[in-house]
């Protein structure tokens, strides 16, 4: 995918469609929204994510389709959550800046949802973080269409597992969050 013309071309469009399946939307759209909501520029975003500026540009333009490092994917998800909180007015500028520094320094979190408080004690991660972690793993393993096919094949004998794959692997985060909260205990 690295031979595409930035912003256009058939290969770039294919990459953006793959990104839509893996990340829920093309990375260019996602990153532009995060940049706008958090008041960043591309260089600062690249630094927080742990990517080079050229790699970020290639992902945004569709020259590259996939983020290969799971820790970077988790940082993207953490920034998305932070951007949402800022856009909703739930988090202010100073707190957002401090959290961006924490995100930059993070190595990722466990998919099982363990985080550490400032005192170092383990505590449960917020449901959204757990859901995004599950989605990250599934979407790193297969495309949405592959997950849908696997769910279809599993449905006759394992309907609950098929539902899990469909909801978390190929569905929207909001639907997966509702599913998680309904089945949490």
Short mmCIF file of C-alpha atoms in Angstrom, two decimals:
data_model
loop_
_atom_site.label_atom_id
_atom_site.label_comp_id
_atom_site.label_asym_id
_atom_site.label_seq_id
_atom_site.Cartn_x
_atom_site.Cartn_y
_atom_site.Cartn_z
CA UNK A 1 0.00 0.00 0.00
CA UNK A 2 3.00 2.31 0.14
CA UNK A 3 2.89 3.15 -3.58
CA UNK A 4 -0.35 5.11 -3.42
CA UNK A 5 -0.55 8.81 -4.10
CA UNK A 6 -1.24 10.65 -0.81
CA UNK A 7 -4.92 11.39 -0.35
CA UNK A 8 -6.06 9.63 -3.50
CA UNK A 9 -5.77 6.63 -5.72
CA UNK A 10 -7.27 3.21 -5.63
CA UNK A 11 -4.72 1.75 -3.21
CA UNK A 12 -5.20 4.59 -0.73
CA UNK A 13 -8.96 4.05 -0.89
CA UNK A 14 -8.45 0.32 -0.24
CA UNK A 15 -6.26 1.18 2.75
CA UNK A 16 -8.91 3.54 4.13
CA UNK A 17 -11.55 0.81 3.78
CA UNK A 18 -9.29 -1.64 5.64
CA UNK A 19 -8.80 1.00 8.33
CA UNK A 20 -12.58 1.39 8.58
CA UNK A 21 -12.84 -2.35 9.28
CA UNK A 22 -9.96 -2.43 11.76
CA UNK A 23 -10.41 0.89 13.57
CA UNK A 24 -14.04 1.81 12.89
CA UNK A 25 -13.15 4.67 10.52
CA UNK A 26 -10.26 5.79 8.30
CA UNK A 27 -7.30 6.86 10.43
CA UNK A 28 -7.12 10.23 8.68
CA UNK A 29 -10.61 11.08 9.93
CA UNK A 30 -9.90 9.72 13.39
CA UNK A 31 -6.58 11.58 13.74
CA UNK A 32 -7.99 14.87 12.41
CA UNK A 33 -10.78 14.72 15.01
CA UNK A 34 -8.30 13.97 17.82
CA UNK A 35 -6.06 16.82 16.63
CA UNK A 36 -8.99 19.25 16.58
CA UNK A 37 -10.50 18.16 19.91
CA UNK A 38 -7.17 18.17 21.77
CA UNK A 39 -5.64 21.21 20.05
CA UNK A 40 -2.64 19.30 18.74
CA UNK A 41 -0.61 19.45 15.57
CA UNK A 42 0.52 16.35 13.67
CA UNK A 43 4.02 16.41 15.15
CA UNK A 44 2.67 16.47 18.72
CA UNK A 45 0.17 13.71 17.92
CA UNK A 46 2.95 11.58 16.45
CA UNK A 47 5.03 12.13 19.58
CA UNK A 48 2.20 11.16 21.94
CA UNK A 49 1.47 8.04 19.90
CA UNK A 50 5.11 7.02 19.60
CA UNK A 51 5.11 7.19 15.81
CA UNK A 52 7.38 9.08 13.47
CA UNK A 53 5.78 12.07 11.75
CA UNK A 54 6.18 10.40 8.31
CA UNK A 55 4.47 7.21 9.55
CA UNK A 56 1.56 9.24 10.95
CA UNK A 57 1.26 11.03 7.61
CA UNK A 58 1.27 7.72 5.71
CA UNK A 59 -1.47 6.32 7.95
CA UNK A 60 -3.57 9.46 7.54
CA UNK A 61 -3.24 9.53 3.76
CA UNK A 62 -3.87 5.83 3.24
CA UNK A 63 -0.33 5.06 2.09
CA UNK A 64 -0.22 2.61 4.98
CA UNK A 65 -3.25 0.78 6.26
CA UNK A 66 -2.34 -0.72 9.62
CA UNK A 67 -0.65 0.25 12.85
CA UNK A 68 1.67 -2.65 13.58
CA UNK A 69 2.39 -1.94 17.24
CA UNK A 70 -0.42 -2.89 19.67
CA UNK A 71 0.82 -0.35 22.25
CA UNK A 72 0.40 2.42 19.67
CA UNK A 73 -3.14 1.19 18.92
CA UNK A 74 -3.92 1.38 22.63
CA UNK A 75 -2.52 4.92 22.75
CA UNK A 76 -4.78 5.83 19.82
CA UNK A 77 -7.75 4.48 21.74
CA UNK A 78 -6.75 6.33 24.92
CA UNK A 79 -6.43 9.57 22.93
CA UNK A 80 -9.83 8.98 21.33
CA UNK A 81 -11.36 8.60 24.76
CA UNK A 82 -9.60 11.72 26.01
CA UNK A 83 -10.67 13.70 22.94
CA UNK A 84 -14.27 12.60 23.54
CA UNK A 85 -14.08 13.75 27.16
CA UNK A 86 -12.63 17.13 26.13
CA UNK A 87 -15.25 17.61 23.40
CA UNK A 88 -18.00 16.78 25.92
CA UNK A 89 -16.56 19.26 28.42
CA UNK A 90 -15.80 16.52 30.96
CA UNK A 91 -12.03 17.16 30.93
CA UNK A 92 -10.22 20.50 30.92
CA UNK A 93 -7.06 21.55 29.13
CA UNK A 94 -4.59 21.08 31.99
CA UNK A 95 -5.89 17.62 32.84
CA UNK A 96 -5.89 16.68 29.14
CA UNK A 97 -2.25 17.78 28.78
CA UNK A 98 -1.24 15.71 31.82
CA UNK A 99 -3.13 12.68 30.51
CA UNK A 100 -1.50 13.02 27.09
CA UNK A 101 1.88 12.81 28.82
CA UNK A 102 0.72 9.66 30.63
CA UNK A 103 -0.56 8.18 27.37
CA UNK A 104 2.75 8.95 25.65
CA UNK A 105 4.67 7.21 28.43
CA UNK A 106 2.37 4.19 28.58
CA UNK A 107 3.33 0.81 27.22
CA UNK A 108 -0.31 -0.21 26.84
CA UNK A 109 -2.66 -1.91 29.25
CA UNK A 110 -3.86 -5.41 29.76
CA UNK A 111 -6.85 -6.52 27.72
CA UNK A 112 -8.18 -8.03 30.94
CA UNK A 113 -8.72 -4.54 32.26
CA UNK A 114 -6.18 -4.02 35.02
CA UNK A 115 -4.81 -0.55 35.52
CA UNK A 116 -2.75 0.92 38.32
CA UNK A 117 -3.75 3.87 40.46
CA UNK A 118 -1.34 6.62 41.45
CA UNK A 119 -0.64 4.63 44.64
CA UNK A 120 0.39 1.63 42.52
CA UNK A 121 -2.62 -0.49 43.51
CA UNK A 122 -4.28 -2.56 40.81
CA UNK A 123 -7.85 -1.57 40.00
CA UNK A 124 -10.42 -2.41 37.36
CA UNK A 125 -10.18 -0.45 34.13
CA UNK A 126 -13.20 1.51 32.92
CA UNK A 127 -15.56 -0.58 30.75
CA UNK A 128 -14.76 1.50 27.64
CA UNK A 129 -11.05 0.76 28.04
CA UNK A 130 -11.72 -2.98 28.43
CA UNK A 131 -13.98 -3.01 25.36
CA UNK A 132 -11.43 -1.10 23.27
CA UNK A 133 -8.72 -3.54 24.40
CA UNK A 134 -10.79 -6.52 23.27
CA UNK A 135 -11.52 -4.80 19.96
CA UNK A 136 -7.82 -4.05 19.47
CA UNK A 137 -6.84 -7.68 19.85
CA UNK A 138 -9.61 -9.02 17.61
CA UNK A 139 -9.07 -6.39 14.92
CA UNK A 140 -5.32 -6.97 14.93
CA UNK A 141 -5.96 -10.65 14.22
CA UNK A 142 -8.49 -10.37 11.40
CA UNK A 143 -10.55 -7.97 9.33
CA UNK A 144 -14.21 -7.29 10.15
CA UNK A 145 -15.34 -9.47 7.25
CA UNK A 146 -13.14 -12.37 8.41
CA UNK A 147 -14.53 -12.05 11.92
CA UNK A 148 -18.09 -12.00 10.54
CA UNK A 149 -17.37 -15.20 8.56
CA UNK A 150 -15.92 -16.88 11.66
CA UNK A 151 -18.96 -15.83 13.70
CA UNK A 152 -21.28 -17.22 11.04
CA UNK A 153 -19.40 -20.55 11.09
CA UNK A 154 -19.51 -20.73 14.91
CA UNK A 155 -23.16 -19.67 15.31
CA UNK A 156 -24.81 -23.11 15.02
CA UNK A 157 -22.76 -24.73 17.78
CA UNK A 158 -21.57 -21.73 19.78
CA UNK A 159 -24.09 -18.89 19.46
CA UNK A 160 -22.76 -16.85 22.41
CA UNK A 161 -19.20 -16.98 21.10
CA UNK A 162 -20.44 -16.00 17.63
CA UNK A 163 -22.28 -13.04 19.15
CA UNK A 164 -19.12 -12.00 21.02
CA UNK A 165 -17.09 -12.05 17.81
CA UNK A 166 -19.70 -10.07 15.89
CA UNK A 167 -20.22 -7.44 18.57
CA UNK A 168 -16.58 -6.87 19.58
CA UNK A 169 -14.76 -7.79 16.39
CA UNK A 170 -16.97 -6.28 13.72
CA UNK A 171 -19.42 -4.03 15.57
CA UNK A 172 -19.41 -0.46 16.81
CA UNK A 173 -17.74 0.39 20.10
CA UNK A 174 -21.04 1.69 21.52
CA UNK A 175 -22.72 -1.67 20.84
CA UNK A 176 -19.80 -3.58 22.34
CA UNK A 177 -19.88 -1.34 25.42
CA UNK A 178 -23.61 -2.00 25.89
CA UNK A 179 -22.97 -5.75 25.51
CA UNK A 180 -20.11 -5.65 28.00
CA UNK A 181 -22.14 -3.76 30.59
CA UNK A 182 -25.08 -6.16 30.16
CA UNK A 183 -22.81 -9.21 30.71
CA UNK A 184 -20.27 -7.77 33.16
CA UNK A 185 -21.18 -9.88 36.17
#
